[in-house]
Short mmCIF file of C-alpha atoms and ligand atoms in Angstrom, two decimals:
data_model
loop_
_atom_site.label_atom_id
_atom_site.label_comp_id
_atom_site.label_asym_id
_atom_site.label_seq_id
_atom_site.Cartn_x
_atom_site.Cartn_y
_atom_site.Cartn_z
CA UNK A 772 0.00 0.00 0.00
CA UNK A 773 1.54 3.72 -0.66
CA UNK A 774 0.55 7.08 0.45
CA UNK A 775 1.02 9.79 -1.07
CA UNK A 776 3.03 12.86 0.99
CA UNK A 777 2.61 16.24 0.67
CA UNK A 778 4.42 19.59 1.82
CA UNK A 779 1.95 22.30 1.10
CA UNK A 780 1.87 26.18 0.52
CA UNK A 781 3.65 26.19 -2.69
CA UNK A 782 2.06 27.99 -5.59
CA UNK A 783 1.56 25.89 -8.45
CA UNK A 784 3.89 27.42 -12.26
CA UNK A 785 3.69 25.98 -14.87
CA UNK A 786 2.05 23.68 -17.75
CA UNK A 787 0.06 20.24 -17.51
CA UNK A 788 -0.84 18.00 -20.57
CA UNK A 789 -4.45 16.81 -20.08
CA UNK A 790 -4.28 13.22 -20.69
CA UNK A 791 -7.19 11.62 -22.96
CA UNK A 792 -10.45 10.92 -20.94
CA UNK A 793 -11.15 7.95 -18.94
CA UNK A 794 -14.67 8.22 -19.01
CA UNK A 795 -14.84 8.30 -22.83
CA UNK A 796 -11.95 5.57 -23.34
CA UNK A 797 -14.07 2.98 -21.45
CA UNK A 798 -17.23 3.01 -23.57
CA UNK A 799 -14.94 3.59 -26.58
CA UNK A 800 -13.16 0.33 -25.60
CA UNK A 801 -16.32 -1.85 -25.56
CA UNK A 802 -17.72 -0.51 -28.93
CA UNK A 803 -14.95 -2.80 -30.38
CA UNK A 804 -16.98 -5.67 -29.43
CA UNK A 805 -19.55 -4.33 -32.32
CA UNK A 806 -17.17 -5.11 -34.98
CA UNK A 807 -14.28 -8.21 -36.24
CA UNK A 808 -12.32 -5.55 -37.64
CA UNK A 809 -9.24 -3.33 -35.51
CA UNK A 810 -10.85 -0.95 -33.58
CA UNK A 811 -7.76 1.92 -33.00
CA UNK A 812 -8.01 4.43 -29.97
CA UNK A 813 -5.53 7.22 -30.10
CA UNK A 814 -4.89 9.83 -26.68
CA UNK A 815 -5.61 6.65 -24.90
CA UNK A 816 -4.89 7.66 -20.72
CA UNK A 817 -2.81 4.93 -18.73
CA UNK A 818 -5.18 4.05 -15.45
CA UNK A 819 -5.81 1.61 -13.50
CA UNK A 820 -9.76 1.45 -14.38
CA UNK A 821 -8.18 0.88 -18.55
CA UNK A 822 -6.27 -1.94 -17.78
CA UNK A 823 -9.29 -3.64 -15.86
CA UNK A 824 -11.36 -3.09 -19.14
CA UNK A 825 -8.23 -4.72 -20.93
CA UNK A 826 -8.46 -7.43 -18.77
CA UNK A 827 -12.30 -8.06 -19.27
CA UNK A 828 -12.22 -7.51 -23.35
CA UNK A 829 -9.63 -10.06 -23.41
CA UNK A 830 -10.93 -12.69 -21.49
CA UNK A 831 -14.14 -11.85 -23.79
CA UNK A 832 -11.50 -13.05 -26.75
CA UNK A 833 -10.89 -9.35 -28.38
CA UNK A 834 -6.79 -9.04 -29.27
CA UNK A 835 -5.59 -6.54 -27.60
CA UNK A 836 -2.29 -4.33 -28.70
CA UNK A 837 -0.92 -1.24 -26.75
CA UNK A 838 1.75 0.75 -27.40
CA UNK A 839 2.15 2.83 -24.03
CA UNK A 840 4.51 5.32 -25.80
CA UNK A 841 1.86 6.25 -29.20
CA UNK A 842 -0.80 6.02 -26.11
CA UNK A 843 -2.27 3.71 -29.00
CA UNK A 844 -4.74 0.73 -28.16
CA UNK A 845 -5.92 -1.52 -31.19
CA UNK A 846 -8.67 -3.90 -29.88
CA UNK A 847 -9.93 -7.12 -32.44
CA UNK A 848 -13.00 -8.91 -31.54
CA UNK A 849 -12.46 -10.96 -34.74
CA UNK A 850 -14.13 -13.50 -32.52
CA UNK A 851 -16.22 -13.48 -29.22
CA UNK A 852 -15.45 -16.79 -27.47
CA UNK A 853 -17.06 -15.60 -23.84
CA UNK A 854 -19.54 -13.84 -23.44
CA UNK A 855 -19.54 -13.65 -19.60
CA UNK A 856 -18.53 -10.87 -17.79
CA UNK A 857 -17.15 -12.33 -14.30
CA UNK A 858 -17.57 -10.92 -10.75
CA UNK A 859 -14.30 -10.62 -10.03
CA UNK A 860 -13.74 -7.76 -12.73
CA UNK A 861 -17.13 -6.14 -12.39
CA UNK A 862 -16.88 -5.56 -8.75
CA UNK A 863 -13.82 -3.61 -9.32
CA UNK A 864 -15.16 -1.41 -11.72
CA UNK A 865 -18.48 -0.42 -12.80
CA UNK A 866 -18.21 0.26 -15.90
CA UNK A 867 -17.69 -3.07 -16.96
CA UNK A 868 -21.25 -3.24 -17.05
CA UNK A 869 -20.64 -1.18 -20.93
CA UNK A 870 -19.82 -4.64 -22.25
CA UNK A 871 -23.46 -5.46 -21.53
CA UNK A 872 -25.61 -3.57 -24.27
CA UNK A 873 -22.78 -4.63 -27.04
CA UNK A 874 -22.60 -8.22 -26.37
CA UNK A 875 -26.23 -8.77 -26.47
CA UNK A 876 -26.36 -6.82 -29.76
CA UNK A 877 -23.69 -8.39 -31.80
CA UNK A 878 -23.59 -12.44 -30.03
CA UNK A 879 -26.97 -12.35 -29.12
CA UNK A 880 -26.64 -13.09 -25.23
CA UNK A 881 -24.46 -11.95 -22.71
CA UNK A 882 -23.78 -13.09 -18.61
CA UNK A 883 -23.11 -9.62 -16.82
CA UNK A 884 -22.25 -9.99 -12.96
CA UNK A 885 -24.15 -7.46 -10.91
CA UNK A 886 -22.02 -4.35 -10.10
CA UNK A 887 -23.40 -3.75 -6.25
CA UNK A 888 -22.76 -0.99 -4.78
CA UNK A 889 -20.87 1.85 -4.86
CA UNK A 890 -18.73 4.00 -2.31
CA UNK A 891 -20.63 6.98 -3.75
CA UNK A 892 -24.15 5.82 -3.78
CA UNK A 893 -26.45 2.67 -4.45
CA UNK A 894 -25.89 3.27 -8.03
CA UNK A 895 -28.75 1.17 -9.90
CA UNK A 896 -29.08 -0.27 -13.38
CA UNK A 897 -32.61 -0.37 -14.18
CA UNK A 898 -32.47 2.10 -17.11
CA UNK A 899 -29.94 -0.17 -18.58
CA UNK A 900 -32.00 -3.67 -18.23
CA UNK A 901 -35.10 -1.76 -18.90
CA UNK A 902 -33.86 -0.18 -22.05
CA UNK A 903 -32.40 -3.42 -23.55
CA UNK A 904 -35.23 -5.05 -22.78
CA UNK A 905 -37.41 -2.63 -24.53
CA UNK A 906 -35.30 -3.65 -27.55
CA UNK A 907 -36.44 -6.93 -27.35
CA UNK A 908 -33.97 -8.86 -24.86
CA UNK A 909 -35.02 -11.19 -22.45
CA UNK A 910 -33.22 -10.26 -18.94
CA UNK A 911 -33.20 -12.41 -16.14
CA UNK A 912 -31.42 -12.02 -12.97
CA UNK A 913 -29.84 -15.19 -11.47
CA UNK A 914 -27.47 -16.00 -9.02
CA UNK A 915 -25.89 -12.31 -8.97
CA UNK A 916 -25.40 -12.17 -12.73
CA UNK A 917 -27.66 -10.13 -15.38
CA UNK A 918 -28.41 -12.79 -17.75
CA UNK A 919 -29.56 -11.19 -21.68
CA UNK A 920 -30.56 -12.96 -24.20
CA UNK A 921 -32.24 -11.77 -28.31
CA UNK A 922 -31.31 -14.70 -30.24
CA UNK A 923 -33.41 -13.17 -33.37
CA UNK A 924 -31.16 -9.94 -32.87
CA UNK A 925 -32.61 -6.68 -31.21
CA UNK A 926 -35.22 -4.47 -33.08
CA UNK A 927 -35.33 -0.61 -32.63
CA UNK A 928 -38.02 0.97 -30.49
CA UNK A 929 -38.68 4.22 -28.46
CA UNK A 930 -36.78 4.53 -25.54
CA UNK A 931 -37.92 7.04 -22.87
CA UNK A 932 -35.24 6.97 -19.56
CA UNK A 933 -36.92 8.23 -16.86
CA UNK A 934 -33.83 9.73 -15.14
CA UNK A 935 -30.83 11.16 -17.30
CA UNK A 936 -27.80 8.06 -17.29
CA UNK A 937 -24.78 8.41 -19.05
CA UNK A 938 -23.65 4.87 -19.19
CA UNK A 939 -27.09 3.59 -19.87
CA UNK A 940 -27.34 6.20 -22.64
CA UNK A 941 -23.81 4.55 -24.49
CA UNK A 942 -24.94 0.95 -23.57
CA UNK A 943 -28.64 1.59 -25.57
CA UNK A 944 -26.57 3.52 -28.33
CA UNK A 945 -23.99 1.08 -28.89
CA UNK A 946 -26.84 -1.96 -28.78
CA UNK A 947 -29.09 0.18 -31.09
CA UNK A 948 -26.26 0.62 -34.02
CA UNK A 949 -26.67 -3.26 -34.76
CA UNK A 950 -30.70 -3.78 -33.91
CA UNK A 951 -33.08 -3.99 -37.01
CA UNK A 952 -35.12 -0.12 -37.61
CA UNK A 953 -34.96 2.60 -35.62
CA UNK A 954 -34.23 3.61 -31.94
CA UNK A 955 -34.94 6.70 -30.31
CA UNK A 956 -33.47 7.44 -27.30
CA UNK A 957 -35.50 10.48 -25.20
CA UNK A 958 -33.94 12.03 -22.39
CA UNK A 959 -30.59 10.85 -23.27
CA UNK A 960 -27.14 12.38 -21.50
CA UNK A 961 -26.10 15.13 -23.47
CA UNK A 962 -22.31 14.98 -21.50
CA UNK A 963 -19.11 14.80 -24.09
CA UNK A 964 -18.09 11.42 -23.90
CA UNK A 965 -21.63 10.59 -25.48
CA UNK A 966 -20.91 12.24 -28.73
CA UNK A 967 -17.06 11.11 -28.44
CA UNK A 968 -19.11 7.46 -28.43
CA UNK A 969 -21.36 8.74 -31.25
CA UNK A 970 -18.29 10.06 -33.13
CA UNK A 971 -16.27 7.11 -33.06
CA UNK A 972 -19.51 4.63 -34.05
CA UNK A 973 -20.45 7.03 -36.88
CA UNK A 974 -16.90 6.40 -37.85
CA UNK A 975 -17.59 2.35 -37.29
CA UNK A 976 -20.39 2.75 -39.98
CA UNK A 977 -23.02 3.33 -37.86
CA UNK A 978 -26.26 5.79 -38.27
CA UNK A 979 -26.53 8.82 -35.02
CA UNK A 980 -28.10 11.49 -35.19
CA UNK A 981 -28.81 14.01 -32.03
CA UNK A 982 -25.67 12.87 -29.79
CA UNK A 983 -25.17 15.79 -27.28
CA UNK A 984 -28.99 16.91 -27.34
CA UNK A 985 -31.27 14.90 -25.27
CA UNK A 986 -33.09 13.13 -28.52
CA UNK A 987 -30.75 10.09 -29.72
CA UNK A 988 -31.67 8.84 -33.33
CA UNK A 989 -30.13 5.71 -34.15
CA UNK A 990 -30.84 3.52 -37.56
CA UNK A 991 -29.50 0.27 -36.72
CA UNK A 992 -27.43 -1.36 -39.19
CA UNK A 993 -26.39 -5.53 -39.95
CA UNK A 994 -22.55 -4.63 -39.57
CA UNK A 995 -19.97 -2.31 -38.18
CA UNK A 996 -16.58 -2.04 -39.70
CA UNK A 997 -13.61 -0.79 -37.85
CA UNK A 998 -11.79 2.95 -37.82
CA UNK A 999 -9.45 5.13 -35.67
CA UNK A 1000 -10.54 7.48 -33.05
CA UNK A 1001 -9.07 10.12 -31.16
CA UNK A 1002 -10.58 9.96 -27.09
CA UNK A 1003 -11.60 13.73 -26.35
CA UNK A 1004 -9.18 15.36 -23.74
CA UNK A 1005 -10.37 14.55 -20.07
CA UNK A 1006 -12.64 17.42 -18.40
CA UNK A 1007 -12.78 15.96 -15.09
CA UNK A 1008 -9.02 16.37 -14.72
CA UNK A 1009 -9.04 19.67 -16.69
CA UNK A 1010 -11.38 20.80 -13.64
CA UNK A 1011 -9.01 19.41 -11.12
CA UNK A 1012 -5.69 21.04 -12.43
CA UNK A 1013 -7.20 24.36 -12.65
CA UNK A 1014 -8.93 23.97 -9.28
CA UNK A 1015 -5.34 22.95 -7.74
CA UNK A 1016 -3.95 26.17 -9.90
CA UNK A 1017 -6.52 28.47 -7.85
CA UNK A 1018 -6.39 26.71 -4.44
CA UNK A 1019 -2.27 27.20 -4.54
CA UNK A 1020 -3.13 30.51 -5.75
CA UNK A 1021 -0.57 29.70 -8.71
CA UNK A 1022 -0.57 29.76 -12.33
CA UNK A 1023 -1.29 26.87 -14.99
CA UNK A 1024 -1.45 26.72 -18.91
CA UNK A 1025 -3.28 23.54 -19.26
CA UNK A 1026 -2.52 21.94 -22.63
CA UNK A 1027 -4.49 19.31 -24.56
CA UNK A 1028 -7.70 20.02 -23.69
CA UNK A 1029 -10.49 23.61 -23.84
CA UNK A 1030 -12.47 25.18 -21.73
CA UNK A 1031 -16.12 24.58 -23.63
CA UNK A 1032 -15.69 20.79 -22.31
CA UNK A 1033 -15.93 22.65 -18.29
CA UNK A 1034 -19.09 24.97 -19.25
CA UNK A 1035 -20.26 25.55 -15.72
CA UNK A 1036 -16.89 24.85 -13.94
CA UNK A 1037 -15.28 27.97 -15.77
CA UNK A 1038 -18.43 30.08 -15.07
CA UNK A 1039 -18.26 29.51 -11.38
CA UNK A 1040 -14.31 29.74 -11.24
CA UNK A 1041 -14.41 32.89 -12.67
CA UNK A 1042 -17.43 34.14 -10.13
CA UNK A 1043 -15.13 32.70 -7.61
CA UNK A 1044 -12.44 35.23 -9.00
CA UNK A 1045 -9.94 33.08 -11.05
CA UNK A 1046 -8.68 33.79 -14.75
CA UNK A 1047 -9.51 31.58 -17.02
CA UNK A 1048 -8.12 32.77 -20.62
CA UNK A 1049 -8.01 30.49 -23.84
CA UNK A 1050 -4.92 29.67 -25.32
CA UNK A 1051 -4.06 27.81 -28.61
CA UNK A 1052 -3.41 24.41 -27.27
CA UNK A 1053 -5.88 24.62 -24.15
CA UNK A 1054 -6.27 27.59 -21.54
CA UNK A 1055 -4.21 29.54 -18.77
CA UNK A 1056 -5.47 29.79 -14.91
CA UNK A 1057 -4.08 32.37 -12.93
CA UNK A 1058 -5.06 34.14 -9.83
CA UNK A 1059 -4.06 37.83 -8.85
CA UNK A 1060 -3.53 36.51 -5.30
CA UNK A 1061 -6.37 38.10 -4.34
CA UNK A 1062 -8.99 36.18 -2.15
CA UNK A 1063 -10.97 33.43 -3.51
CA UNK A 1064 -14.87 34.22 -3.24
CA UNK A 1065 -17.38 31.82 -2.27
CA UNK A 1066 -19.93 30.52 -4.98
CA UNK A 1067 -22.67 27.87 -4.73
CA UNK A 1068 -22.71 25.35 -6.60
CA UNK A 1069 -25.36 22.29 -7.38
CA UNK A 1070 -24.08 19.34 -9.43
CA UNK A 1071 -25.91 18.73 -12.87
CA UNK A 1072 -25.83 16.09 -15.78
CA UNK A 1073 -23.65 18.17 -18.76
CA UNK A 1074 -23.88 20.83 -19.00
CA UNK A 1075 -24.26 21.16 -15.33
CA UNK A 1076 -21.61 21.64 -12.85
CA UNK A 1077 -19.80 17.94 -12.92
CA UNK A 1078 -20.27 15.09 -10.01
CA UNK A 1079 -17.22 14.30 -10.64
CA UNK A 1080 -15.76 18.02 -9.88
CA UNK A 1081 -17.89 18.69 -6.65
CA UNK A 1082 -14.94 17.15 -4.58
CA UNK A 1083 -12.67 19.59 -5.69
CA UNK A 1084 -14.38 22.54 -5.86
CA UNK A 1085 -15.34 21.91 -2.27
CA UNK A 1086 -11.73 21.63 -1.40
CA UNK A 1087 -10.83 25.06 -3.18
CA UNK A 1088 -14.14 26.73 -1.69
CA UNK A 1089 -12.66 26.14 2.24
CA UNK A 1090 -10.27 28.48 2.06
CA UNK A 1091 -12.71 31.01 0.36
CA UNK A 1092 -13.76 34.48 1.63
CA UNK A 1093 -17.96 33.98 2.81
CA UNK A 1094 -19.44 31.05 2.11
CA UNK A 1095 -20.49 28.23 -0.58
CA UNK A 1096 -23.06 25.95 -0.18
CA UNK A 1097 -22.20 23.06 -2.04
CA UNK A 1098 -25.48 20.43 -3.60
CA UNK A 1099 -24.96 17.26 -4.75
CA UNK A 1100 -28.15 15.97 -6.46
CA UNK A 1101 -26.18 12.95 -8.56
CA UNK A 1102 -25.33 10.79 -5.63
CA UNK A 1103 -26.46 10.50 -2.41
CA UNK A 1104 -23.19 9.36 -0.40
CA UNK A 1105 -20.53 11.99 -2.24
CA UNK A 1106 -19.89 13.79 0.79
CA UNK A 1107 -17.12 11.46 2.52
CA UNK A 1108 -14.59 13.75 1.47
CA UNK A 1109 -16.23 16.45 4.21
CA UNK A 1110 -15.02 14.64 7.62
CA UNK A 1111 -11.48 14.61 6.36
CA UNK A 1112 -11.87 18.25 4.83
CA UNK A 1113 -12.41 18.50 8.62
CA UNK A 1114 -10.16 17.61 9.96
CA UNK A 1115 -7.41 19.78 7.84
CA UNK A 1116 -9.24 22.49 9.52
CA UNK A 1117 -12.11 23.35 7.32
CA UNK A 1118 -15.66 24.66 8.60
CA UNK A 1119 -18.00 22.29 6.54
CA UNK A 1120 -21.46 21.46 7.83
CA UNK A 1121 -23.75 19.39 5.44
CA UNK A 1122 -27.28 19.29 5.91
CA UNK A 1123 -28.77 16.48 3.30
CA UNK A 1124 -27.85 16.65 0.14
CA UNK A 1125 -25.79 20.49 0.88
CA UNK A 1126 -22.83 21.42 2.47
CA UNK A 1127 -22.25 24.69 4.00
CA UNK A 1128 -18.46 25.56 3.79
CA UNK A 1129 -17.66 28.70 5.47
CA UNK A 1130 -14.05 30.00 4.27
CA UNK A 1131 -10.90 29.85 6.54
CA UNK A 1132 -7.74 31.65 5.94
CA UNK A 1133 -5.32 28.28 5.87
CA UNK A 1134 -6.10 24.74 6.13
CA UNK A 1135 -3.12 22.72 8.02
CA UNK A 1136 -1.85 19.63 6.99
CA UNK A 1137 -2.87 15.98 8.53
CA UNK A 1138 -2.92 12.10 8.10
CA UNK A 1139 -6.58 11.76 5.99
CA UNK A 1140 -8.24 8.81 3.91
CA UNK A 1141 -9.18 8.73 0.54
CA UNK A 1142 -12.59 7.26 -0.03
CA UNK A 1143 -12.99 6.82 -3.68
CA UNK A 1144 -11.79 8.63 -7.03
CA UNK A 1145 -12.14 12.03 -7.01
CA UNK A 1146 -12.29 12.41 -2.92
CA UNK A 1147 -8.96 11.14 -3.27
CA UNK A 1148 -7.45 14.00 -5.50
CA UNK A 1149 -9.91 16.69 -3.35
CA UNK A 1150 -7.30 15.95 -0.74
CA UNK A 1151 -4.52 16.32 -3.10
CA UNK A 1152 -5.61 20.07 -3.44
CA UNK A 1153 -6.27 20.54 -0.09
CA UNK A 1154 -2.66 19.21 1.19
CA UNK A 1155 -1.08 21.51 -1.73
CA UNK A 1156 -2.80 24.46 -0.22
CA UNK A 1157 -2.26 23.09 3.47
CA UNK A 1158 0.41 24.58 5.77
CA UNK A 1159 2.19 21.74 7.04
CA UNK A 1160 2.64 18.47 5.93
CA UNK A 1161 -0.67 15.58 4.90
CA UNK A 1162 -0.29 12.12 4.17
CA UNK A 1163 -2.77 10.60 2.20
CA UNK A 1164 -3.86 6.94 2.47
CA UNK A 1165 -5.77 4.85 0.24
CA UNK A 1166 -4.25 6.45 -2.88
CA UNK A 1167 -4.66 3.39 -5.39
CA UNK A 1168 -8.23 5.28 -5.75
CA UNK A 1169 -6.14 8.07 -7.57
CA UNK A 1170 -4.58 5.09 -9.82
CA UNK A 1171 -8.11 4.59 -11.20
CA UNK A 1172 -8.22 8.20 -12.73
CA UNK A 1173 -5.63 10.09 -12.78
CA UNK A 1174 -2.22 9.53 -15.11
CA UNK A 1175 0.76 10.09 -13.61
CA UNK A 1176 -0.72 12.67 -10.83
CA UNK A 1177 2.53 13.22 -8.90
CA UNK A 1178 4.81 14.10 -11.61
CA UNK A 1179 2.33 16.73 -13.51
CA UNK A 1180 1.95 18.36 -9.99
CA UNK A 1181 6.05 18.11 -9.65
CA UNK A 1182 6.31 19.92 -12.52
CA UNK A 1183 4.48 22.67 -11.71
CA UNK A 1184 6.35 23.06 -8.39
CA UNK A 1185 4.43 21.09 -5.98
CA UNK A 1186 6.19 18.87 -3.02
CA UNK A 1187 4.74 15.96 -3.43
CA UNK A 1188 5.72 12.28 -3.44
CA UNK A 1189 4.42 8.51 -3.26
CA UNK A 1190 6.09 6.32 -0.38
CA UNK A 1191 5.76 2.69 0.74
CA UNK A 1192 3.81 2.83 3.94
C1 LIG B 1726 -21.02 8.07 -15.09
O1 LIG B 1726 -21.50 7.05 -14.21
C2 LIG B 1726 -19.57 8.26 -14.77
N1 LIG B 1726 -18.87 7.00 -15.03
C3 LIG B 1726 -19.40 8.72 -13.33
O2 LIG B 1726 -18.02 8.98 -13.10
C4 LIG B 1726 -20.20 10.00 -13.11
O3 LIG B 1726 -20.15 10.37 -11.75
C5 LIG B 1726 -21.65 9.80 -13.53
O4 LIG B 1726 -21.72 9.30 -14.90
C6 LIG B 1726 -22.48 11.08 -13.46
O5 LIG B 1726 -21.90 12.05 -14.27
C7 LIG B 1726 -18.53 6.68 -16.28
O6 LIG B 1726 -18.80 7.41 -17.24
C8 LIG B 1726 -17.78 5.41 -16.49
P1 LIG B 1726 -25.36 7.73 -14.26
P2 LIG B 1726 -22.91 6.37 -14.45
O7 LIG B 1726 -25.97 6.45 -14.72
O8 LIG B 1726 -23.21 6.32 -15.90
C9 LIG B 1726 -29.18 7.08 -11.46
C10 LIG B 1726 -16.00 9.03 -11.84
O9 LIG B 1726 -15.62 9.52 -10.74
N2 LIG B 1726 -29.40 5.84 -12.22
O10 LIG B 1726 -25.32 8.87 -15.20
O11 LIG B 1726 -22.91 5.09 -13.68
C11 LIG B 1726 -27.93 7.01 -10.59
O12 LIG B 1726 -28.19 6.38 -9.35
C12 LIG B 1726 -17.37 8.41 -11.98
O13 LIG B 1726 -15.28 8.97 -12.85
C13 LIG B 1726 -30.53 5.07 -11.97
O14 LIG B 1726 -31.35 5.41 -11.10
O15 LIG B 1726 -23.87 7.40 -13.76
C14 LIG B 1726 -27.56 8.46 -10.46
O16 LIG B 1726 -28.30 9.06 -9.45
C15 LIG B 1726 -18.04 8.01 -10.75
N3 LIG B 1726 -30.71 3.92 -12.70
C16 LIG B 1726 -27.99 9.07 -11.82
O17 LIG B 1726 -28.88 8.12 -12.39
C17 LIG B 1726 -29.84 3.52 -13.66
O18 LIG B 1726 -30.07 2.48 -14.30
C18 LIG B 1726 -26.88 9.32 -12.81
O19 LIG B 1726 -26.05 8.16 -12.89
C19 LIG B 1726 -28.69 4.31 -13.91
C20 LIG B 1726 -28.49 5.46 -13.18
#
């Protein structure tokens, strides 16, 4: 197990590549299942939560080749030989439940383990069985695994989702490209990674219209062929390194990425009092050193304020001047990251679904525990703007998301390091 160390109070200088997304590569990975020709992802990120889908494609029977340097993965499913998709892999990442709506549509069956739960909330699947199931698959659930079956093929229907889903969104997109007729997909997640999906299966052959609106047209199709894709640059850690620019009160050009894919991020940033300017290659954060000011904000699907940023801008909002009362209406148990907030000193009291952070002038470094992805890397930006040194356990939960964290931060400055506990 490793921790990771920090020595705070050093403004971040300097630039950060944005590394491709994680939550596009992982969808964009299983849409290779569609097709027996290469699939070839380019600005492919190096995580944990990648090679776990590596490691359940392959024991599906797709070839898999990476070249680490190119950040290049070619994925064959010339041919499916399982199509079971075991417990020990799903419980380690969700996601893997992305294999489901592809398998179904192109080998007519698929054995999904159930995911469970989640650190960050019960995290259902209905949308997903209910959706397939709409499209003509039979769905049982047995002995912990989802068990699908349309041995005539799937046939393209209406699809209404009660509650916006972004997985269940690429799972009914990717099974629609290969049903027979039409599928419509209303109240479909309008985030990025859904029309990076879209992209890359248009590219495949397949029919989309309406990716990135809430209205999803699909004409399904007998075949997919293969292509190459870029994966779009990674918004959640965009967020991050520009929220660790303004908690350090530093300066970062952030490279490889833009600020449209951080709509209401950048709008609240700049309310808070950070600079946010566009540059050719990405955009530069700076602060005057004057203080930050508190905002509110209430997490949204895209192009709302990001789940996956609330972590972080709670971190950077506890050393604010006022107040920022902080809603999280995605998941109901993303507020672990508050008791060890806490206990670096910051004034946080949630009430349901808010938290009311009251600004303090410093937080001070301490021993805390990282509860799952992006709590994990809130304490990163909390021990960077922390007098005093904080040792972070549990880190492995950074592995999942974020390439090479230490060194970016290193080279912007920051005193940070991994060690062997
Ligand atoms: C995706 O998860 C992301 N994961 C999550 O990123 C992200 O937090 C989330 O979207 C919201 O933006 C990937 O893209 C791999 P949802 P997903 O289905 O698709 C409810 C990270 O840190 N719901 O959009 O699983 C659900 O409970 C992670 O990188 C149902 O009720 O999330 C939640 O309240 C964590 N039934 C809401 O919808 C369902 O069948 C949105 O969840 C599905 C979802």
């Amino acid at each position: 197990m490793h921790q990771i160390k920090i020595m705070g109070g050093v403004p971040l200088k300097g630039e950060i590549a944005i590394s491709g997304a994680k939550n596009a590569a992982l969808p964009l990975m299983t849409a290779a299942l569609l097709t027996d020709e290469p699939l070839i992802l380019t600005n492919m990120p190096h995580l944990a939560d990648i090679t776990s889908m590596e490691a359940l494609l392959d024991q599906h029977g797709v070839h898999l080749s990476n070249d680490l340097n190119q950040k290049t993965l070619t994925l064959t499913a010339n041919t499916i030989h399982n199509t079971t998709a075991p417990y020990d892999i799903v419980r380690k990442m969700r996601a893997s439940i992305l294999v489901l709506g592809p398998l179904v549509a192109r080998c007519g069956q698929a054995q999904v383990s159930l995911p469970g739960g989640c650190a960050i909330g019960v995290r259902p699947i209905d949308i997903h069985l209910s959706g397939l199931r709409d499209l003509g698959a039979e769905i049982d659930l047995l002995d912990g695994y989802i068990h699908a079956k349309a041995p005539k093929g799937l046939v393209g229907t209406t699809i209404t989702m009660p509650i916006i889903s972004v997985t269940a969104t690429e799972n009914l997109m990717m099974a629609a490209c290969l049903a027979k007729g039409e599928t419509r997909l209303i109240n479909a997640a309008r985030e990025p990674e859904i029309i990076d999906l879209a992209t890359c299966l248009m590219a495949m052959g397949a029919d989309i219209v309406g990716a990135g609106t809430d209205t999803i047209i699909i004409q399904g199709t007998k075949r997919l062929h293969g292509a190459t894709h870029r994966v779009i640059p990674d918004r959640i850690e965009t967020g991050t390194y520009a929220m660790a620019a303004a908690i350090t009160k530093g300066s970062i050009h952030l490279t490889n990425t833009s600020l449209d894919l951080i709509p209401t991020a950048s709008a609240q940033l700049q309310r808070a009092g950070i600079t946010l300017t566009p540059t050719d290659q990405g955009f530069q954060v700076s602060t005057s050193g004057d203080d930050i000011h508190g905002v509110d904000v209430m997490t949204e699907p895209f192009p709302g304020f990001a789940t996956d940023l609330q972590a972080q801008m709670m971190a950077l909002m506890t050393i604010c001047r006022g107040a920022s009362l902080v809603t999280e209406t995605i998941w109901e148990n993303r507020f672990m990251h508050v008791p060890e907030l806490c206990r670096m000193g910051a004034n946080i009291t949630v009430h349901g679904s808010s938290a009311l952070v009251r600004g303090i002038d410093t937080l001070r470094g301490a021993p805390v525990m990282a509860t799952d992805l992006r709590a994990s890397v809130c304490l990163v930006l909390a021990g960077l703007a922390a007098v005093g040194e904080t040792l972070i356990n549990r880190v492995y939960h950074l592995d999942r998301g974020y390439e090479r964290v230490e060194d970016k931060l290193r080279g912007c400055g920051a005193r940070i390091e991994r060690i062997a506990e």
